[in-house]
Structures are given as C-alpha cells and as structure tokens.
C-alpha cells in the first residue's frame, strides 16, 4: 500500500510569516495534487504537478514536485488569515486512477 | 451548475440501522468515488465507479455498498450501521479515470454521520 506522509501535521503561525508543508513517499507518482479544505466543506483543488522538478506558483503559494516524483512541497509566502485550512496532498500512481491522500496539514494563521 | 451535491448534510443513526447517502453530479463526469474522513486518518477511499454500471472497492469497503445506474448518481449504502462508521463522508467526481489523466477531483460538502 502506497503512503503519502505529510509534515507537519499542525502549524500555527502569525500573519506575515512564511511556511513550508511537505509531502513525501517512497513511491513514484505520475502526478500529485494539492487541495485545501475549509471547515464544513469538501477539499478544493489548488494545483496539479506532473513533471519531476516542476514548480508552479499560485499567487503567494509555490508548489514543487521532486525530481524523482516521490515528494512535493508547498511554500506560502507572507501567510494571511485567509490561508487557514487543511492542506492535503494526493498522488496518482501510473495507470491507477485512484488518488492516495496524505493525512493533511492543519494550518492556522493568526492576525 | 451545482457541481457535486450530497444529502443529507447531517445524520444520526442507531447501531444496526441502514441508510443511503445520496450523491449527484451535474458535470457529466465518468468517475465518481466515496471517501470517509476521520481525524488523523486523512481521506480513505471506500468505493469508486469508472462509469454507469461499473463499481469497484477502494481501501475500506467493508460495511458499505454502492451502485451506479446513471452517470449522475452514486449512492452509498450502509447495510447495518456500526459506531466505527461514525465519520464525515465525501463524494467526489472527475471527468475521467486514470492516473495519467491528472483530472481534479470535485468534492461535495460532505455528510456528517454519527452512529450511536
């Protein structure tokens, strides 16, 4: 069974700070997705990374896929209270369509 | 365009009762799936369907049943509810199935289920 390990599990920071969330596995993934989930709602896709070494930016969020396609990171610059939520990474392996989800990183940004 | 709609939003059951969680999507997506989300466990796949008439088991299928008679609907049935099935259940859909398709999953807002 493939596993995606996310760290840290919890993160509480002040507005304006930078942070990085990690998503690691021993398996190779054909693609990796990052979702954000707010209380009482379902996860919403932020980005999909496909190519090893790929970097994608979404405003203050920077996503990177590892060269070997086994890991990924999410970096937030100058975090804002609106960034508060649960961040989930999810990987798809080869021809298997089902996503494997990490357990998530719960981020709290205080004003 | 409603996306993925789940009903009910909340439900309390007694041990041994059965019920059906409803899921409908209006995006003509081929792939639909059910997950459960528990504290510290992330999202775990229960059952999935790659098209009408085709279903398969995910990681945690025991105690659940599904069917897919139409493209739009994918109900999840609890056959005999147990306290271990207390969880938040999410239905999701995507345009295609397949790891290389890189299709985003569109999630509903969940059903919060408590089994007493």
PDB file of C-alpha atoms in Angstrom:
ATOM      1  CA  UNK A   1       0.000   0.000   0.000  1.00  0.00           C
ATOM      2  CA  UNK A   2       1.386   3.373  -1.017  1.00  0.00           C
ATOM      3  CA  UNK A   3       1.664   6.022   1.647  1.00  0.00           C
ATOM      4  CA  UNK A   4       1.918   9.778   1.441  1.00  0.00           C
ATOM      5  CA  UNK A   5       3.314  11.338   4.577  1.00  0.00           C
ATOM      6  CA  UNK A   6       2.647  14.985   5.237  1.00  0.00           C
ATOM      7  CA  UNK A   7       4.514  17.169   7.683  1.00  0.00           C
ATOM      8  CA  UNK A   8       3.973  18.986   9.859  1.00  0.00           C
ATOM      9  CA  UNK A   9       0.585  17.729  10.982  1.00  0.00           C
ATOM     10  CA  UNK A  10      -0.259  21.053  12.639  1.00  0.00           C
ATOM     11  CA  UNK A  11       1.126  24.533  12.064  1.00  0.00           C
ATOM     12  CA  UNK A  12       0.178  27.734  13.861  1.00  0.00           C
ATOM     13  CA  UNK A  13       1.858  30.947  12.717  1.00  0.00           C
ATOM     14  CA  UNK A  14       1.413  34.693  12.755  1.00  0.00           C
ATOM     15  CA  UNK A  15       0.251  36.682   9.777  1.00  0.00           C
ATOM     16  CA  UNK A  16       3.159  37.642   7.528  1.00  0.00           C
ATOM     17  CA  UNK A  17       5.319  34.586   8.281  1.00  0.00           C
ATOM     18  CA  UNK A  18       6.486  32.100   5.642  1.00  0.00           C
ATOM     19  CA  UNK A  19       5.903  28.368   5.872  1.00  0.00           C
ATOM     20  CA  UNK A  20       6.559  25.124   4.022  1.00  0.00           C
ATOM     21  CA  UNK A  21       4.484  21.947   4.054  1.00  0.00           C
ATOM     22  CA  UNK A  22       5.998  18.662   2.899  1.00  0.00           C
ATOM     23  CA  UNK A  23       4.511  15.602   1.232  1.00  0.00           C
ATOM     24  CA  UNK A  24       6.778  12.547   0.998  1.00  0.00           C
ATOM     25  CA  UNK A  25       6.530   8.972  -0.251  1.00  0.00           C
ATOM     26  CA  UNK A  26       8.750   6.045  -1.141  1.00  0.00           C
ATOM     27  CA  UNK A  27       6.657   5.502  -4.269  1.00  0.00           C
ATOM     28  CA  UNK A  28       6.775   7.262  -7.608  1.00  0.00           C
ATOM     29  CA  UNK A  29       3.659   9.146  -8.643  1.00  0.00           C
ATOM     30  CA  UNK A  30       2.572  10.087 -12.145  1.00  0.00           C
ATOM     31  CA  UNK A  31       1.114  13.290 -10.753  1.00  0.00           C
ATOM     32  CA  UNK A  32       0.490  14.961  -7.453  1.00  0.00           C
ATOM     33  CA  UNK A  33      -2.313  17.275  -6.453  1.00  0.00           C
ATOM     34  CA  UNK A  34      -2.683  19.741  -3.605  1.00  0.00           C
ATOM     35  CA  UNK A  35      -6.085  20.528  -2.098  1.00  0.00           C
ATOM     36  CA  UNK A  36      -7.264  22.971   0.560  1.00  0.00           C
ATOM     37  CA  UNK A  37     -10.209  22.155   2.778  1.00  0.00           C
ATOM     38  CA  UNK A  38     -12.076  24.620   4.962  1.00  0.00           C
ATOM     39  CA  UNK A  39     -14.282  23.571   7.903  1.00  0.00           C
ATOM     40  CA  UNK A  40     -17.625  22.157   6.817  1.00  0.00           C
ATOM     41  CA  UNK A  41     -16.638  21.943   3.168  1.00  0.00           C
ATOM     42  CA  UNK A  42     -15.076  19.478   0.791  1.00  0.00           C
ATOM     43  CA  UNK A  43     -11.480  19.760  -0.458  1.00  0.00           C
ATOM     44  CA  UNK A  44     -10.857  22.116  -3.352  1.00  0.00           C
ATOM     45  CA  UNK A  45      -8.032  21.587  -5.828  1.00  0.00           C
ATOM     46  CA  UNK A  46      -5.209  24.137  -5.733  1.00  0.00           C
ATOM     47  CA  UNK A  47      -2.759  22.694  -8.250  1.00  0.00           C
ATOM     48  CA  UNK A  48      -1.614  19.563 -10.095  1.00  0.00           C
ATOM     49  CA  UNK A  49       2.090  18.915 -10.717  1.00  0.00           C
ATOM     50  CA  UNK A  50       3.111  16.340 -13.282  1.00  0.00           C
ATOM     51  CA  UNK A  51       6.759  16.691 -14.308  1.00  0.00           C
ATOM     52  CA  UNK A  52       9.673  15.916 -11.985  1.00  0.00           C
ATOM     53  CA  UNK A  53      11.220  19.194 -10.808  1.00  0.00           C
ATOM     54  CA  UNK A  54       8.172  21.184 -11.827  1.00  0.00           C
ATOM     55  CA  UNK A  55       7.443  24.403  -9.957  1.00  0.00           C
ATOM     56  CA  UNK A  56       4.050  26.094 -10.060  1.00  0.00           C
ATOM     57  CA  UNK A  57       3.037  29.375  -8.464  1.00  0.00           C
ATOM     58  CA  UNK A  58      -0.419  30.438  -7.379  1.00  0.00           C
ATOM     59  CA  UNK A  59      -0.142  33.992  -6.031  1.00  0.00           C
ATOM     60  CA  UNK A  60       1.731  33.579  -2.715  1.00  0.00           C
ATOM     61  CA  UNK A  61       1.731  29.760  -2.928  1.00  0.00           C
ATOM     62  CA  UNK A  62       4.617  27.897  -4.577  1.00  0.00           C
ATOM     63  CA  UNK A  63       4.335  24.177  -5.315  1.00  0.00           C
ATOM     64  CA  UNK A  64       7.252  21.946  -6.245  1.00  0.00           C
ATOM     65  CA  UNK A  65       7.347  18.333  -7.434  1.00  0.00           C
ATOM     66  CA  UNK A  66      10.523  16.440  -6.592  1.00  0.00           C
ATOM     67  CA  UNK A  67      12.865  15.398  -9.374  1.00  0.00           C
ATOM     68  CA  UNK A  68      12.136  11.718  -8.713  1.00  0.00           C
ATOM     69  CA  UNK A  69       8.364  12.383  -8.443  1.00  0.00           C
ATOM     70  CA  UNK A  70       8.261  10.927  -4.929  1.00  0.00           C
ATOM     71  CA  UNK A  71       7.789  14.130  -2.956  1.00  0.00           C
ATOM     72  CA  UNK A  72       6.331  17.601  -3.123  1.00  0.00           C
ATOM     73  CA  UNK A  73       6.306  20.798  -1.135  1.00  0.00           C
ATOM     74  CA  UNK A  74       4.001  23.766  -0.684  1.00  0.00           C
ATOM     75  CA  UNK A  75       5.536  27.073   0.332  1.00  0.00           C
ATOM     76  CA  UNK A  76       3.398  30.024   1.411  1.00  0.00           C
ATOM     77  CA  UNK A  77       4.943  33.469   1.481  1.00  0.00           C
ATOM     78  CA  UNK A  78       3.609  36.130   3.866  1.00  0.00           C
ATOM     79  CA  UNK A  79       0.757  33.977   5.153  1.00  0.00           C
ATOM     80  CA  UNK A  80      -2.616  35.600   5.717  1.00  0.00           C
ATOM     81  CA  UNK A  81      -5.567  34.537   7.920  1.00  0.00           C
ATOM     82  CA  UNK A  82      -7.406  33.556   4.743  1.00  0.00           C
ATOM     83  CA  UNK A  83      -4.803  30.817   4.201  1.00  0.00           C
ATOM     84  CA  UNK A  84      -6.100  28.989   7.274  1.00  0.00           C
ATOM     85  CA  UNK A  85      -7.324  25.493   6.460  1.00  0.00           C
ATOM     86  CA  UNK A  86      -6.394  21.853   5.978  1.00  0.00           C
ATOM     87  CA  UNK A  87      -3.889  21.259   3.177  1.00  0.00           C
ATOM     88  CA  UNK A  88      -3.971  17.811   1.582  1.00  0.00           C
ATOM     89  CA  UNK A  89      -1.630  16.276  -0.939  1.00  0.00           C
ATOM     90  CA  UNK A  90      -2.838  13.433  -3.147  1.00  0.00           C
ATOM     91  CA  UNK A  91      -0.876  11.254  -5.552  1.00  0.00           C
ATOM     92  CA  UNK A  92      -1.891   9.167  -8.544  1.00  0.00           C
ATOM     93  CA  UNK A  93       0.282   6.165  -9.403  1.00  0.00           C
ATOM     94  CA  UNK A  94       0.691   5.162 -13.042  1.00  0.00           C
ATOM     95  CA  UNK A  95      -2.390   3.709 -14.654  1.00  0.00           C
ATOM     96  CA  UNK A  96      -4.265   3.506 -11.364  1.00  0.00           C
ATOM     97  CA  UNK A  97      -6.743   6.343 -11.306  1.00  0.00           C
ATOM     98  CA  UNK A  98      -7.483   6.379  -7.620  1.00  0.00           C
ATOM     99  CA  UNK A  99      -5.807   9.085  -5.605  1.00  0.00           C
ATOM    100  CA  UNK A 100      -3.860   8.327  -2.440  1.00  0.00           C
ATOM    101  CA  UNK A 101      -4.316  11.145   0.085  1.00  0.00           C
ATOM    102  CA  UNK A 102      -1.946  12.273   2.789  1.00  0.00           C
ATOM    103  CA  UNK A 103      -3.354  12.898   6.261  1.00  0.00           C
ATOM    104  CA  UNK A 104      -3.134  16.645   5.836  1.00  0.00           C
ATOM    105  CA  UNK A 105      -1.523  19.670   7.442  1.00  0.00           C
ATOM    106  CA  UNK A 106      -3.800  21.855   9.516  1.00  0.00           C
ATOM    107  CA  UNK A 107      -2.668  25.466   9.157  1.00  0.00           C
ATOM    108  CA  UNK A 108      -3.789  28.310  11.399  1.00  0.00           C
ATOM    109  CA  UNK A 109      -2.693  31.858  10.578  1.00  0.00           C
ATOM    110  CA  UNK A 110      -3.350  34.340  13.343  1.00  0.00           C
ATOM    111  CA  UNK A 111      -3.789  38.072  12.668  1.00  0.00           C
TER     112      UNK A 111
ATOM    113  CA  UNK B   1     -24.223  24.483 -12.160  1.00  0.00           C
ATOM    114  CA  UNK B   2     -24.411  22.757  -8.763  1.00  0.00           C
ATOM    115  CA  UNK B   3     -21.324  20.505  -9.074  1.00  0.00           C
ATOM    116  CA  UNK B   4     -21.445  17.619  -6.594  1.00  0.00           C
ATOM    117  CA  UNK B   5     -24.447  17.564  -4.257  1.00  0.00           C
ATOM    118  CA  UNK B   6     -24.581  15.358  -1.161  1.00  0.00           C
ATOM    119  CA  UNK B   7     -27.607  14.710   1.011  1.00  0.00           C
ATOM    120  CA  UNK B   8     -28.224  14.689   3.882  1.00  0.00           C
ATOM    121  CA  UNK B   9     -25.658  17.043   5.434  1.00  0.00           C
ATOM    122  CA  UNK B  10     -26.094  15.544   8.907  1.00  0.00           C
ATOM    123  CA  UNK B  11     -27.487  12.232  10.130  1.00  0.00           C
ATOM    124  CA  UNK B  12     -27.654  10.349  13.422  1.00  0.00           C
ATOM    125  CA  UNK B  13     -28.302   6.619  13.334  1.00  0.00           C
ATOM    126  CA  UNK B  14     -28.624   3.851  15.862  1.00  0.00           C
ATOM    127  CA  UNK B  15     -26.409   0.788  15.659  1.00  0.00           C
ATOM    128  CA  UNK B  16     -27.883  -1.728  13.227  1.00  0.00           C
ATOM    129  CA  UNK B  17     -29.908   0.755  11.198  1.00  0.00           C
ATOM    130  CA  UNK B  18     -29.381   1.089   7.477  1.00  0.00           C
ATOM    131  CA  UNK B  19     -29.366   4.194   5.355  1.00  0.00           C
ATOM    132  CA  UNK B  20     -28.344   5.587   1.992  1.00  0.00           C
ATOM    133  CA  UNK B  21     -26.146   8.615   1.469  1.00  0.00           C
ATOM    134  CA  UNK B  22     -27.012  10.363  -1.766  1.00  0.00           C
ATOM    135  CA  UNK B  23     -24.546  11.861  -4.240  1.00  0.00           C
ATOM    136  CA  UNK B  24     -25.361  13.549  -7.530  1.00  0.00           C
ATOM    137  CA  UNK B  25     -23.205  15.436 -10.027  1.00  0.00           C
ATOM    138  CA  UNK B  26     -24.284  17.521 -12.999  1.00  0.00           C
ATOM    139  CA  UNK B  27     -20.949  17.737 -14.822  1.00  0.00           C
ATOM    140  CA  UNK B  28     -21.330  14.516 -16.848  1.00  0.00           C
ATOM    141  CA  UNK B  29     -18.275  13.078 -15.104  1.00  0.00           C
ATOM    142  CA  UNK B  30     -17.402   9.440 -15.719  1.00  0.00           C
ATOM    143  CA  UNK B  31     -15.553   8.825 -12.446  1.00  0.00           C
ATOM    144  CA  UNK B  32     -17.211   9.032  -9.038  1.00  0.00           C
ATOM    145  CA  UNK B  33     -15.963   7.963  -5.634  1.00  0.00           C
ATOM    146  CA  UNK B  34     -16.769   7.882  -1.953  1.00  0.00           C
ATOM    147  CA  UNK B  35     -14.301   8.731   0.808  1.00  0.00           C
ATOM    148  CA  UNK B  36     -14.508   8.816   4.552  1.00  0.00           C
ATOM    149  CA  UNK B  37     -12.553  11.370   6.559  1.00  0.00           C
ATOM    150  CA  UNK B  38     -11.621  10.648  10.156  1.00  0.00           C
ATOM    151  CA  UNK B  39      -9.415  12.718  12.491  1.00  0.00           C
ATOM    152  CA  UNK B  40      -5.769  11.865  11.947  1.00  0.00           C
ATOM    153  CA  UNK B  41      -6.580   9.431   9.129  1.00  0.00           C
ATOM    154  CA  UNK B  42      -6.991  11.666   6.121  1.00  0.00           C
ATOM    155  CA  UNK B  43      -9.313  10.701   3.269  1.00  0.00           C
ATOM    156  CA  UNK B  44      -9.747   6.973   2.650  1.00  0.00           C
ATOM    157  CA  UNK B  45     -11.394   5.573  -0.452  1.00  0.00           C
ATOM    158  CA  UNK B  46     -14.460   3.393   0.163  1.00  0.00           C
ATOM    159  CA  UNK B  47     -15.799   2.582  -3.323  1.00  0.00           C
ATOM    160  CA  UNK B  48     -15.465   4.060  -6.758  1.00  0.00           C
ATOM    161  CA  UNK B  49     -17.062   3.885 -10.188  1.00  0.00           C
ATOM    162  CA  UNK B  50     -15.494   4.475 -13.596  1.00  0.00           C
ATOM    163  CA  UNK B  51     -18.854   4.720 -15.348  1.00  0.00           C
ATOM    164  CA  UNK B  52     -22.503   3.732 -15.183  1.00  0.00           C
ATOM    165  CA  UNK B  53     -22.857   0.082 -14.263  1.00  0.00           C
ATOM    166  CA  UNK B  54     -19.241  -0.302 -13.118  1.00  0.00           C
ATOM    167  CA  UNK B  55     -18.155  -0.154  -9.477  1.00  0.00           C
ATOM    168  CA  UNK B  56     -15.159  -1.390  -7.518  1.00  0.00           C
ATOM    169  CA  UNK B  57     -13.824  -1.464  -3.976  1.00  0.00           C
ATOM    170  CA  UNK B  58     -11.414   1.010  -2.511  1.00  0.00           C
ATOM    171  CA  UNK B  59      -9.291   0.819   0.625  1.00  0.00           C
ATOM    172  CA  UNK B  60     -12.088   0.470   3.228  1.00  0.00           C
ATOM    173  CA  UNK B  61     -15.174  -1.113   1.571  1.00  0.00           C
ATOM    174  CA  UNK B  62     -16.463  -3.358   4.380  1.00  0.00           C
ATOM    175  CA  UNK B  63     -19.948  -2.453   5.584  1.00  0.00           C
ATOM    176  CA  UNK B  64     -20.747  -0.316   2.545  1.00  0.00           C
ATOM    177  CA  UNK B  65     -22.476  -0.992  -0.744  1.00  0.00           C
ATOM    178  CA  UNK B  66     -22.719   1.099  -3.917  1.00  0.00           C
ATOM    179  CA  UNK B  67     -24.386   1.040  -7.303  1.00  0.00           C
ATOM    180  CA  UNK B  68     -24.181   3.299 -10.359  1.00  0.00           C
ATOM    181  CA  UNK B  69     -27.283   3.041 -12.519  1.00  0.00           C
ATOM    182  CA  UNK B  70     -26.852   6.506 -14.078  1.00  0.00           C
ATOM    183  CA  UNK B  71     -23.886   8.769 -14.822  1.00  0.00           C
ATOM    184  CA  UNK B  72     -25.248  11.394 -12.426  1.00  0.00           C
ATOM    185  CA  UNK B  73     -25.931   9.401  -9.249  1.00  0.00           C
ATOM    186  CA  UNK B  74     -23.717   7.319  -6.983  1.00  0.00           C
ATOM    187  CA  UNK B  75     -25.441   6.415  -3.693  1.00  0.00           C
ATOM    188  CA  UNK B  76     -23.597   4.847  -0.765  1.00  0.00           C
ATOM    189  CA  UNK B  77     -25.490   2.365   1.398  1.00  0.00           C
ATOM    190  CA  UNK B  78     -24.679   1.457   4.979  1.00  0.00           C
ATOM    191  CA  UNK B  79     -26.052  -2.037   5.415  1.00  0.00           C
ATOM    192  CA  UNK B  80     -26.029  -2.267   9.231  1.00  0.00           C
ATOM    193  CA  UNK B  81     -24.557   0.828  10.856  1.00  0.00           C
ATOM    194  CA  UNK B  82     -21.801   0.424  13.445  1.00  0.00           C
ATOM    195  CA  UNK B  83     -20.209   3.054  15.719  1.00  0.00           C
ATOM    196  CA  UNK B  84     -16.922   2.594  13.779  1.00  0.00           C
ATOM    197  CA  UNK B  85     -18.687   4.100  10.768  1.00  0.00           C
ATOM    198  CA  UNK B  86     -19.102   7.442  12.516  1.00  0.00           C
ATOM    199  CA  UNK B  87     -17.294   9.767  10.141  1.00  0.00           C
ATOM    200  CA  UNK B  88     -17.598  12.515   7.562  1.00  0.00           C
ATOM    201  CA  UNK B  89     -18.346  11.091   4.138  1.00  0.00           C
ATOM    202  CA  UNK B  90     -17.346  12.839   0.932  1.00  0.00           C
ATOM    203  CA  UNK B  91     -18.430  12.081  -2.590  1.00  0.00           C
ATOM    204  CA  UNK B  92     -16.192  13.198  -5.451  1.00  0.00           C
ATOM    205  CA  UNK B  93     -16.271  13.138  -9.227  1.00  0.00           C
ATOM    206  CA  UNK B  94     -13.851  13.752 -12.058  1.00  0.00           C
ATOM    207  CA  UNK B  95     -14.111  13.843 -15.813  1.00  0.00           C
ATOM    208  CA  UNK B  96     -12.010  10.729 -16.452  1.00  0.00           C
ATOM    209  CA  UNK B  97     -10.413   7.885 -14.559  1.00  0.00           C
ATOM    210  CA  UNK B  98      -6.750   7.072 -14.829  1.00  0.00           C
ATOM    211  CA  UNK B  99      -3.568   8.235 -13.112  1.00  0.00           C
ATOM    212  CA  UNK B 100      -2.221   9.934 -16.187  1.00  0.00           C
ATOM    213  CA  UNK B 101      -5.386  11.907 -16.776  1.00  0.00           C
ATOM    214  CA  UNK B 102      -4.489  14.330 -13.964  1.00  0.00           C
ATOM    215  CA  UNK B 103      -8.109  15.171 -13.555  1.00  0.00           C
ATOM    216  CA  UNK B 104      -9.092  17.202 -10.497  1.00  0.00           C
ATOM    217  CA  UNK B 105     -11.500  15.653  -8.066  1.00  0.00           C
ATOM    218  CA  UNK B 106     -14.617  17.753  -7.422  1.00  0.00           C
ATOM    219  CA  UNK B 107     -15.887  17.150  -3.913  1.00  0.00           C
ATOM    220  CA  UNK B 108     -19.265  17.625  -2.333  1.00  0.00           C
ATOM    221  CA  UNK B 109     -19.553  19.318   1.066  1.00  0.00           C
ATOM    222  CA  UNK B 110     -19.881  16.043   2.941  1.00  0.00           C
ATOM    223  CA  UNK B 111     -22.335  14.142   5.111  1.00  0.00           C
ATOM    224  CA  UNK B 112     -21.594  14.121   8.833  1.00  0.00           C
ATOM    225  CA  UNK B 113     -22.765  10.766  10.166  1.00  0.00           C
ATOM    226  CA  UNK B 114     -22.952   9.707  13.803  1.00  0.00           C
ATOM    227  CA  UNK B 115     -23.738   6.144  14.831  1.00  0.00           C
ATOM    228  CA  UNK B 116     -24.901   5.715  18.408  1.00  0.00           C
TER     229      UNK B 116
END
